[in-house]
mmCIF file of C-alpha atoms and ligand atoms in Angstrom:
data_model
loop_
_atom_site.group_PDB
_atom_site.id
_atom_site.type_symbol
_atom_site.label_atom_id
_atom_site.label_comp_id
_atom_site.label_asym_id
_atom_site.label_seq_id
_atom_site.Cartn_x
_atom_site.Cartn_y
_atom_site.Cartn_z
ATOM 1 C CA MET A 5 125.015 107.107 94.559
ATOM 2 C CA LYS A 6 123.668 110.653 95.178
ATOM 3 C CA LEU A 7 120.704 111.907 97.104
ATOM 4 C CA LYS A 8 118.998 112.926 93.875
ATOM 5 C CA ASP A 9 119.040 109.354 92.737
ATOM 6 C CA LEU A 10 117.658 107.982 95.957
ATOM 7 C CA GLY A 11 115.111 110.720 96.482
ATOM 8 C CA GLU A 12 113.680 112.051 99.732
ATOM 9 C CA PHE A 13 111.338 108.963 100.228
ATOM 10 C CA GLY A 14 114.105 106.493 99.347
ATOM 11 C CA LEU A 15 116.306 108.110 101.772
ATOM 12 C CA ILE A 16 113.802 107.934 104.582
ATOM 13 C CA LYS A 17 113.265 104.200 103.785
ATOM 14 C CA ARG A 18 116.941 103.756 104.128
ATOM 15 C CA LEU A 19 117.271 105.685 107.290
ATOM 16 C CA ALA A 20 114.371 103.647 108.897
ATOM 17 C CA GLU A 21 116.325 100.369 108.277
ATOM 18 C CA THR A 22 119.339 101.817 110.062
ATOM 19 C CA ILE A 23 117.342 102.939 113.097
ATOM 20 C CA SER A 24 115.710 100.122 114.817
ATOM 21 C CA ILE A 25 112.524 100.880 116.780
ATOM 22 C CA ASN A 26 112.656 98.491 119.627
ATOM 23 C CA ASP A 27 110.311 99.496 122.178
ATOM 24 C CA ALA A 28 106.991 98.422 123.197
ATOM 25 C CA GLN A 29 106.041 102.072 123.848
ATOM 26 C CA VAL A 30 106.226 102.930 120.212
ATOM 27 C CA VAL A 31 102.692 102.396 118.680
ATOM 28 C CA ALA A 32 103.779 103.977 115.262
ATOM 29 C CA GLY A 33 107.275 105.152 114.245
ATOM 30 C CA ILE A 34 108.617 106.348 110.913
ATOM 31 C CA GLY A 35 106.008 106.389 108.267
ATOM 32 C CA ASP A 36 103.059 108.356 109.364
ATOM 33 C CA ASP A 37 102.356 112.085 109.979
ATOM 34 C CA ALA A 38 103.504 111.749 113.493
ATOM 35 C CA ALA A 39 104.971 109.157 115.763
ATOM 36 C CA VAL A 40 102.591 107.635 118.253
ATOM 37 C CA ILE A 41 103.858 106.768 121.663
ATOM 38 C CA LYS A 42 102.117 105.106 124.459
ATOM 39 C CA VAL A 43 103.419 106.874 127.780
ATOM 40 C CA ASP A 44 101.074 106.799 130.883
ATOM 41 C CA GLY A 45 97.474 107.300 131.105
ATOM 42 C CA PRO A 46 94.623 106.333 128.689
ATOM 43 C CA LYS A 47 95.761 108.778 125.901
ATOM 44 C CA LEU A 48 98.398 108.193 123.077
ATOM 45 C CA THR A 49 101.313 110.761 122.778
ATOM 46 C CA LEU A 50 101.891 112.194 119.271
ATOM 47 C CA PHE A 51 105.208 113.536 118.385
ATOM 48 C CA THR A 52 106.160 115.270 115.169
ATOM 49 C CA THR A 53 108.742 117.775 113.700
ATOM 50 C CA ASP A 54 109.094 119.881 110.452
ATOM 51 C CA SER A 55 111.607 122.409 109.293
ATOM 52 C CA LEU A 56 111.279 125.384 106.934
ATOM 53 C CA ILE A 57 114.503 126.412 105.215
ATOM 54 C CA GLU A 58 115.093 129.678 103.337
ATOM 55 C CA ASP A 59 115.274 129.160 99.511
ATOM 56 C CA VAL A 60 113.901 125.634 99.808
ATOM 57 C CA HIS A 61 110.458 126.175 101.483
ATOM 58 C CA PHE A 62 110.333 130.095 101.039
ATOM 59 C CA THR A 63 112.294 132.989 99.744
ATOM 60 C CA ARG A 64 112.674 136.266 101.411
ATOM 61 C CA PRO A 65 111.065 138.701 101.114
ATOM 62 C CA ALA A 66 108.173 136.904 99.269
ATOM 63 C CA LEU A 67 107.150 135.393 102.580
ATOM 64 C CA SER A 68 107.176 137.912 105.548
ATOM 65 C CA ALA A 69 108.672 137.034 108.747
ATOM 66 C CA TYR A 70 105.245 136.730 110.318
ATOM 67 C CA GLN A 71 104.215 134.252 107.624
ATOM 68 C CA ILE A 72 107.215 132.062 108.001
ATOM 69 C CA GLY A 73 106.530 131.813 111.825
ATOM 70 C CA TRP A 74 102.916 131.111 111.232
ATOM 71 C CA LYS A 75 103.765 128.490 108.465
ATOM 72 C CA ALA A 76 106.436 126.804 110.491
ATOM 73 C CA LEU A 77 103.872 126.027 113.227
ATOM 74 C CA ALA A 78 100.976 125.336 110.852
ATOM 75 C CA VAL A 79 102.921 122.443 109.109
ATOM 76 C CA ASN A 80 103.445 120.700 112.350
ATOM 77 C CA LEU A 81 99.780 121.430 113.541
ATOM 78 C CA SER A 82 98.703 119.908 110.260
ATOM 79 C CA ASP A 83 100.538 116.528 111.045
ATOM 80 C CA ILE A 84 98.888 116.292 114.505
ATOM 81 C CA ALA A 85 95.560 117.122 112.846
ATOM 82 C CA ALA A 86 96.248 114.160 110.362
ATOM 83 C CA MET A 87 96.509 111.749 113.286
ATOM 84 C CA GLY A 88 93.120 113.023 114.818
ATOM 85 C CA GLY A 89 94.938 114.548 117.581
ATOM 86 C CA VAL A 90 94.999 117.653 119.793
ATOM 87 C CA PRO A 91 98.395 119.584 119.778
ATOM 88 C CA GLU A 92 99.859 120.573 123.093
ATOM 89 C CA HIS A 93 103.513 121.553 123.558
ATOM 90 C CA GLY A 94 106.117 122.741 121.069
ATOM 91 C CA LEU A 95 109.986 123.421 120.882
ATOM 92 C CA VAL A 96 111.158 126.084 118.291
ATOM 93 C CA SER A 97 114.717 125.991 117.014
ATOM 94 C CA ILE A 98 115.746 128.840 114.918
ATOM 95 C CA GLY A 99 118.922 129.308 112.814
ATOM 96 C CA LEU A 100 119.608 132.890 111.989
ATOM 97 C CA PRO A 101 122.163 134.855 109.826
ATOM 98 C CA SER A 102 123.890 137.377 112.167
ATOM 99 C CA GLN A 103 122.663 140.291 110.089
ATOM 100 C CA THR A 104 119.061 139.518 110.669
ATOM 101 C CA SER A 105 117.086 142.433 112.287
ATOM 102 C CA VAL A 106 115.617 141.950 115.787
ATOM 103 C CA ASP A 107 112.395 143.246 114.338
ATOM 104 C CA PHE A 108 112.443 140.292 111.919
ATOM 105 C CA VAL A 109 112.641 137.864 114.696
ATOM 106 C CA ASP A 110 110.124 139.508 116.786
ATOM 107 C CA SER A 111 107.723 139.232 113.881
ATOM 108 C CA LEU A 112 108.532 135.703 113.203
ATOM 109 C CA TYR A 113 107.822 134.884 116.686
ATOM 110 C CA GLN A 114 104.509 136.861 116.699
ATOM 111 C CA GLY A 115 103.342 134.555 113.721
ATOM 112 C CA ILE A 116 104.304 131.596 115.835
ATOM 113 C CA LYS A 117 102.515 132.969 118.881
ATOM 114 C CA ASP A 118 99.273 133.965 117.152
ATOM 115 C CA LEU A 119 98.898 130.602 115.831
ATOM 116 C CA SER A 120 99.914 128.746 119.155
ATOM 117 C CA ASP A 121 97.473 130.783 121.029
ATOM 118 C CA LYS A 122 94.688 129.941 118.520
ATOM 119 C CA PHE A 123 95.240 126.242 119.199
ATOM 120 C CA LYS A 124 96.393 126.581 122.883
ATOM 121 C CA VAL A 125 99.925 125.208 122.104
ATOM 122 C CA ASN A 126 102.533 126.072 124.720
ATOM 123 C CA ILE A 127 106.074 126.895 123.449
ATOM 124 C CA VAL A 128 108.164 125.465 126.156
ATOM 125 C CA GLY A 129 111.597 125.808 124.621
ATOM 126 C CA GLY A 130 113.832 125.621 121.671
ATOM 127 C CA ASP A 131 117.344 126.373 120.366
ATOM 128 C CA THR A 132 118.958 129.429 118.857
ATOM 129 C CA VAL A 133 121.968 129.181 116.495
ATOM 130 C CA SER A 134 123.593 131.181 113.785
ATOM 131 C CA SER A 135 123.183 129.892 110.343
ATOM 132 C CA PRO A 136 124.020 131.141 106.800
ATOM 133 C CA GLN A 137 120.337 130.783 105.887
ATOM 134 C CA LEU A 138 117.134 131.155 107.913
ATOM 135 C CA ILE A 139 115.872 127.907 109.370
ATOM 136 C CA VAL A 140 112.947 127.275 111.497
ATOM 137 C CA ASN A 141 112.352 123.848 113.054
ATOM 138 C CA ILE A 142 109.447 123.162 115.324
ATOM 139 C CA SER A 143 108.659 119.892 117.213
ATOM 140 C CA LEU A 144 105.215 119.308 118.475
ATOM 141 C CA LEU A 145 103.731 116.978 121.204
ATOM 142 C CA GLY A 146 100.068 116.289 121.053
ATOM 143 C CA GLU A 147 97.629 113.607 122.337
ATOM 144 C CA VAL A 148 94.936 111.567 121.031
ATOM 145 C CA GLU A 149 92.524 108.969 122.504
ATOM 146 C CA GLU A 150 93.301 105.325 121.271
ATOM 147 C CA GLU A 151 89.859 104.975 119.620
ATOM 148 C CA TYR A 152 90.429 108.177 117.686
ATOM 149 C CA LEU A 153 93.915 107.552 116.460
ATOM 150 C CA ALA A 154 93.878 107.899 112.582
ATOM 151 C CA LEU A 155 96.938 106.197 110.792
ATOM 152 C CA ARG A 156 97.819 106.097 107.092
ATOM 153 C CA SER A 157 97.487 102.334 107.178
ATOM 154 C CA GLY A 158 93.889 101.222 107.527
ATOM 155 C CA ALA A 159 92.189 102.034 104.143
ATOM 156 C CA LYS A 160 90.318 99.073 102.806
ATOM 157 C CA ALA A 161 88.965 98.276 99.266
ATOM 158 C CA GLY A 162 85.389 99.821 99.054
ATOM 159 C CA ASP A 163 86.116 102.827 101.319
ATOM 160 C CA LYS A 164 85.276 106.288 100.233
ATOM 161 C CA VAL A 165 88.051 108.826 99.787
ATOM 162 C CA LEU A 166 87.207 112.224 101.036
ATOM 163 C CA VAL A 167 89.102 115.593 101.334
ATOM 164 C CA THR A 168 88.425 118.647 103.461
ATOM 165 C CA GLY A 169 88.196 122.112 101.750
ATOM 166 C CA ASP A 170 89.528 122.798 98.248
ATOM 167 C CA LEU A 171 92.816 121.910 96.597
ATOM 168 C CA GLY A 172 95.325 123.626 94.300
ATOM 169 C CA GLY A 173 94.966 127.072 95.877
ATOM 170 C CA SER A 174 98.333 127.198 97.466
ATOM 171 C CA ALA A 175 100.214 126.297 94.322
ATOM 172 C CA ALA A 176 98.230 128.897 92.262
ATOM 173 C CA HIS A 177 99.045 131.615 94.791
ATOM 174 C CA ARG A 178 102.648 130.556 94.854
ATOM 175 C CA LEU A 179 102.926 130.812 91.098
ATOM 176 C CA ALA A 180 101.297 134.121 91.070
ATOM 177 C CA GLY A 181 103.932 135.359 93.609
ATOM 178 C CA LYS A 182 101.256 135.485 96.338
ATOM 179 C CA HIS A 183 101.156 133.650 99.612
ATOM 180 C CA LEU A 184 98.580 132.182 101.728
ATOM 181 C CA SER A 185 98.742 131.389 105.414
ATOM 182 C CA PRO A 186 98.005 127.786 105.855
ATOM 183 C CA GLN A 187 95.173 127.147 108.282
ATOM 184 C CA PRO A 188 95.763 123.712 109.841
ATOM 185 C CA ARG A 189 92.696 121.602 109.946
ATOM 186 C CA VAL A 190 93.031 120.564 113.713
ATOM 187 C CA GLU A 191 89.328 121.136 114.701
ATOM 188 C CA GLU A 192 88.207 119.390 111.446
ATOM 189 C CA GLY A 193 90.463 116.418 112.152
ATOM 190 C CA ARG A 194 88.923 115.965 115.587
ATOM 191 C CA ALA A 195 85.410 116.106 114.062
ATOM 192 C CA ILE A 196 86.282 113.750 111.468
ATOM 193 C CA VAL A 197 87.763 111.022 113.946
ATOM 194 C CA LYS A 198 84.752 111.520 116.394
ATOM 195 C CA ARG A 199 82.037 111.355 113.624
ATOM 196 C CA LEU A 200 83.226 109.601 110.581
ATOM 197 C CA TRP A 201 85.573 106.898 111.996
ATOM 198 C CA PRO A 202 88.118 107.211 109.273
ATOM 199 C CA THR A 203 90.081 104.210 108.237
ATOM 200 C CA SER A 204 93.083 106.116 107.285
ATOM 201 C CA MET A 205 94.000 109.907 107.185
ATOM 202 C CA ILE A 206 97.060 112.048 106.097
ATOM 203 C CA ASP A 207 97.433 115.882 105.521
ATOM 204 C CA ILE A 208 98.121 117.034 102.104
ATOM 205 C CA SER A 209 101.438 118.571 102.220
ATOM 206 C CA ASP A 210 103.000 117.331 98.845
ATOM 207 C CA GLY A 211 99.973 117.053 96.695
ATOM 208 C CA LEU A 212 96.827 114.867 96.357
ATOM 209 C CA ALA A 213 98.416 112.462 94.165
ATOM 210 C CA SER A 214 101.550 111.921 96.296
ATOM 211 C CA ASP A 215 99.750 111.853 99.726
ATOM 212 C CA LEU A 216 97.032 109.489 98.344
ATOM 213 C CA GLY A 217 99.811 107.288 97.131
ATOM 214 C CA ARG A 218 101.248 107.145 100.576
ATOM 215 C CA ILE A 219 97.830 106.027 102.164
ATOM 216 C CA CYS A 220 97.742 103.393 99.414
ATOM 217 C CA GLU A 221 101.262 102.268 100.123
ATOM 218 C CA SER A 222 100.848 102.087 103.937
ATOM 219 C CA SER A 223 97.402 100.336 103.587
ATOM 220 C CA GLN A 224 98.471 98.028 100.651
ATOM 221 C CA VAL A 225 95.522 99.177 98.438
ATOM 222 C CA GLY A 226 94.926 101.199 95.393
ATOM 223 C CA ALA A 227 92.511 104.080 94.516
ATOM 224 C CA LYS A 228 90.590 105.738 91.920
ATOM 225 C CA ILE A 229 89.721 109.382 91.926
ATOM 226 C CA TRP A 230 86.957 111.063 89.941
ATOM 227 C CA LEU A 231 88.538 114.055 88.332
ATOM 228 C CA GLU A 232 85.215 115.962 88.264
ATOM 229 C CA LYS A 233 84.849 115.620 92.088
ATOM 230 C CA ILE A 234 88.262 117.196 92.907
ATOM 231 C CA PRO A 235 87.372 120.393 94.718
ATOM 232 C CA VAL A 236 88.828 123.377 93.204
ATOM 233 C CA SER A 237 87.591 126.846 94.122
ATOM 234 C CA GLU A 238 86.446 129.310 91.383
ATOM 235 C CA LYS A 239 89.263 131.625 92.447
ATOM 236 C CA THR A 240 91.849 128.817 91.826
ATOM 237 C CA ARG A 241 90.438 127.992 88.466
ATOM 238 C CA GLN A 242 90.688 131.683 87.417
ATOM 239 C CA MET A 243 94.133 132.183 88.688
ATOM 240 C CA SER A 244 95.291 128.932 86.933
ATOM 241 C CA GLU A 245 93.749 130.191 83.769
ATOM 242 C CA GLN A 246 95.505 133.308 83.933
ATOM 243 C CA LEU A 247 98.798 131.699 84.706
ATOM 244 C CA GLY A 248 98.303 129.106 81.784
ATOM 245 C CA GLU A 249 98.275 126.310 84.303
ATOM 246 C CA ASP A 250 95.933 123.323 84.450
ATOM 247 C CA PHE A 251 94.005 123.705 87.606
ATOM 248 C CA VAL A 252 93.643 119.790 87.873
ATOM 249 C CA ARG A 253 97.446 119.471 87.732
ATOM 250 C CA LEU A 254 97.819 122.119 90.595
ATOM 251 C CA ALA A 255 95.250 120.256 92.645
ATOM 252 C CA LEU A 256 96.952 116.809 92.108
ATOM 253 C CA GLU A 257 100.556 117.967 92.327
ATOM 254 C CA GLY A 258 100.820 121.431 93.708
ATOM 255 C CA GLY A 259 100.982 120.442 97.319
ATOM 256 C CA GLU A 260 101.063 122.787 100.513
ATOM 257 C CA ASP A 261 97.189 122.782 100.722
ATOM 258 C CA TYR A 262 97.317 121.190 104.213
ATOM 259 C CA GLU A 263 93.880 119.872 103.901
ATOM 260 C CA LEU A 264 93.001 116.456 105.261
ATOM 261 C CA LEU A 265 92.716 113.473 103.026
ATOM 262 C CA PHE A 266 90.976 110.357 104.529
ATOM 263 C CA THR A 267 89.223 107.280 103.772
ATOM 264 C CA ALA A 268 85.896 106.134 105.478
ATOM 265 C CA GLN A 269 83.550 103.115 105.182
ATOM 266 C CA ARG A 270 80.412 104.995 105.420
ATOM 267 C CA VAL A 271 79.730 108.544 104.781
ATOM 268 C CA PRO A 272 76.793 109.637 106.752
ATOM 269 C CA GLU A 273 75.274 113.161 106.096
ATOM 270 C CA LEU A 274 78.228 115.300 105.350
ATOM 271 C CA THR A 275 78.245 117.287 108.470
ATOM 272 C CA SER A 276 76.743 120.695 108.226
ATOM 273 C CA GLU A 277 78.318 121.243 111.665
ATOM 274 C CA MET A 278 81.692 121.574 110.344
ATOM 275 C CA ASP A 279 82.882 124.919 108.912
ATOM 276 C CA VAL A 280 84.936 123.407 106.117
ATOM 277 C CA SER A 281 83.342 121.366 103.268
ATOM 278 C CA LEU A 282 84.033 117.645 102.859
ATOM 279 C CA THR A 283 84.021 116.108 99.359
ATOM 280 C CA VAL A 284 84.003 112.542 98.446
ATOM 281 C CA ILE A 285 86.525 112.347 95.535
ATOM 282 C CA GLY A 286 87.000 108.591 94.987
ATOM 283 C CA GLU A 287 87.140 105.093 96.138
ATOM 284 C CA ILE A 288 89.767 102.669 97.593
ATOM 285 C CA THR A 289 90.362 99.450 95.436
ATOM 286 C CA ASP A 290 92.009 96.276 96.076
ATOM 287 C CA GLN A 291 94.528 96.964 93.271
ATOM 288 C CA LYS A 292 97.604 97.290 95.454
ATOM 289 C CA GLY A 293 99.615 100.374 94.549
ATOM 290 C CA LYS A 294 97.518 101.400 91.448
ATOM 291 C CA LEU A 295 96.072 104.904 91.420
ATOM 292 C CA SER A 296 93.651 105.903 88.698
ATOM 293 C CA LEU A 297 92.125 109.180 87.674
ATOM 294 C CA ILE A 298 88.525 108.686 86.198
ATOM 295 C CA ASP A 299 87.677 111.450 83.598
ATOM 296 C CA LYS A 300 84.218 112.958 82.587
ATOM 297 C CA GLU A 301 83.894 110.137 79.975
ATOM 298 C CA ARG A 302 84.615 107.639 82.611
ATOM 299 C CA LYS A 303 87.896 106.857 80.962
ATOM 300 C CA SER A 304 90.589 105.732 83.455
ATOM 301 C CA HIS A 305 94.119 107.289 83.398
ATOM 302 C CA PRO A 306 97.006 106.240 85.458
ATOM 303 C CA LEU A 307 97.745 108.714 88.289
ATOM 304 C CA LYS A 308 101.362 109.089 89.099
ATOM 305 C CA SER A 309 101.979 109.503 92.800
ATOM 306 C CA LYS A 310 103.897 112.588 92.118
ATOM 307 C CA GLY A 311 104.285 115.723 94.261
ATOM 308 C CA TYR A 312 106.956 117.688 95.771
ATOM 309 C CA GLU A 313 110.006 115.727 96.577
ATOM 310 C CA HIS A 314 113.143 117.120 98.030
ATOM 311 C CA PHE A 315 116.480 116.146 96.107
ATOM 312 C CA GLU A 316 114.609 116.027 92.724
ATOM 313 C CA GLU A 317 116.258 117.977 90.115
ATOM 314 C CA ASN A 318 113.380 119.061 88.191
ATOM 315 C CA ARG A 319 111.137 120.432 90.986
ATOM 316 C CA PHE A 320 107.547 121.424 90.477
HETATM 317 P P1 ADP B 430 105.186 114.802 106.635
HETATM 318 O O1 ADP B 430 105.206 115.289 105.236
HETATM 319 O O2 ADP B 430 103.811 114.285 107.076
HETATM 320 O O3 ADP B 430 105.792 115.818 107.599
HETATM 321 P P2 ADP B 430 107.441 113.390 105.883
HETATM 322 O O4 ADP B 430 107.219 112.931 104.450
HETATM 323 O O5 ADP B 430 108.244 114.432 106.193
HETATM 324 O O6 ADP B 430 106.103 113.506 106.634
HETATM 325 O O7 ADP B 430 108.087 112.099 106.714
HETATM 326 C C1 ADP B 430 107.571 110.819 106.507
HETATM 327 C C2 ADP B 430 108.049 109.999 107.664
HETATM 328 O O8 ADP B 430 109.282 109.839 107.774
HETATM 329 C C3 ADP B 430 107.601 110.549 109.055
HETATM 330 O O9 ADP B 430 107.167 109.489 109.843
HETATM 331 C C4 ADP B 430 108.791 111.082 109.734
HETATM 332 O O10 ADP B 430 108.850 111.053 110.975
HETATM 333 C C5 ADP B 430 109.785 110.163 109.052
HETATM 334 N N1 ADP B 430 111.276 110.818 108.697
HETATM 335 C C6 ADP B 430 111.524 111.840 107.863
HETATM 336 N N2 ADP B 430 112.835 112.145 107.912
HETATM 337 C C7 ADP B 430 113.500 111.368 108.827
HETATM 338 C C8 ADP B 430 114.763 111.294 109.334
HETATM 339 N N3 ADP B 430 115.726 111.991 108.933
HETATM 340 N N4 ADP B 430 114.958 110.210 110.216
HETATM 341 C C9 ADP B 430 113.966 109.422 110.593
HETATM 342 N N5 ADP B 430 112.705 109.524 110.314
HETATM 343 C C10 ADP B 430 112.381 110.466 109.401
HETATM 344 MG MG1 MG B 431 101.899 114.933 106.946
#
């Protein structure tokens, strides 16, 4: 069997069966946005890693060195945010072709530095190797109070499904050959866990449909999403139209929006204190594994849990 037959998620499942986590300190291992470890003291430690690989996650020069550095840290911060946590310390490993200019590396590090300063993350080490293509891997430690920890696994039938910001913008920009620098929702994640007591949370890295599917899988529930409620900005709608793309599809499957998707039992006044908008887009059901999209006429369509997947041959 080849990796393309197994798929990224099939492979991770298989690896998870090989690795046995056998430690009372591990609160959550493989299967969430970050691992959760109980070390000492009242808070839980969060631990996550993500890589950006040239020609897989970005091409040069479409993404500048600065943007590559920024994004490599942003995707990790987004995973800490999805747990309700505060990021703390990071390690940066880079693989570089030997012809790379020093200016390029300086700029890449400036991108990492500006974002790490913004969120007060200390870069405490890393690794440097030569590589045929550019690779940036970042690992991050963070922390979260036990009562604020948000896992993917707690959604219950009747919970509302909410999302921060708007969706599809990243895919529309990518298709138009432009790039956005993702803004990880760290502060928003903290505000959500403190005020809305989410029953589950994930960051949207692969697309709403796919990442909602992961919440449903972990929580053993289903979900229905109201198509009209999916927040898509006017700019994204216009860009999609110019590109001949369906903005709903970009919002559902485009990925890389790095917004937070979460479920909550009650949705009190949708906090005007937060800089970013929050939108109720659907509801959790007890129909395990079933995702539906409800259109304007209230017709229900099956929603495939589809998004970006590594090893797939026909990529989005
Ligand atoms: P995210 O998109 O939030 O970064 P991923 O889809 O990359 O999450 O990973 C899903 C889960 O699988 C995470 O808990 C991650 O730690 C775990 N995982 C991914 N790759 C591996 C691997 N090679 N070995 C062990 N665990 C892995
Ligand atoms: Mg994630």
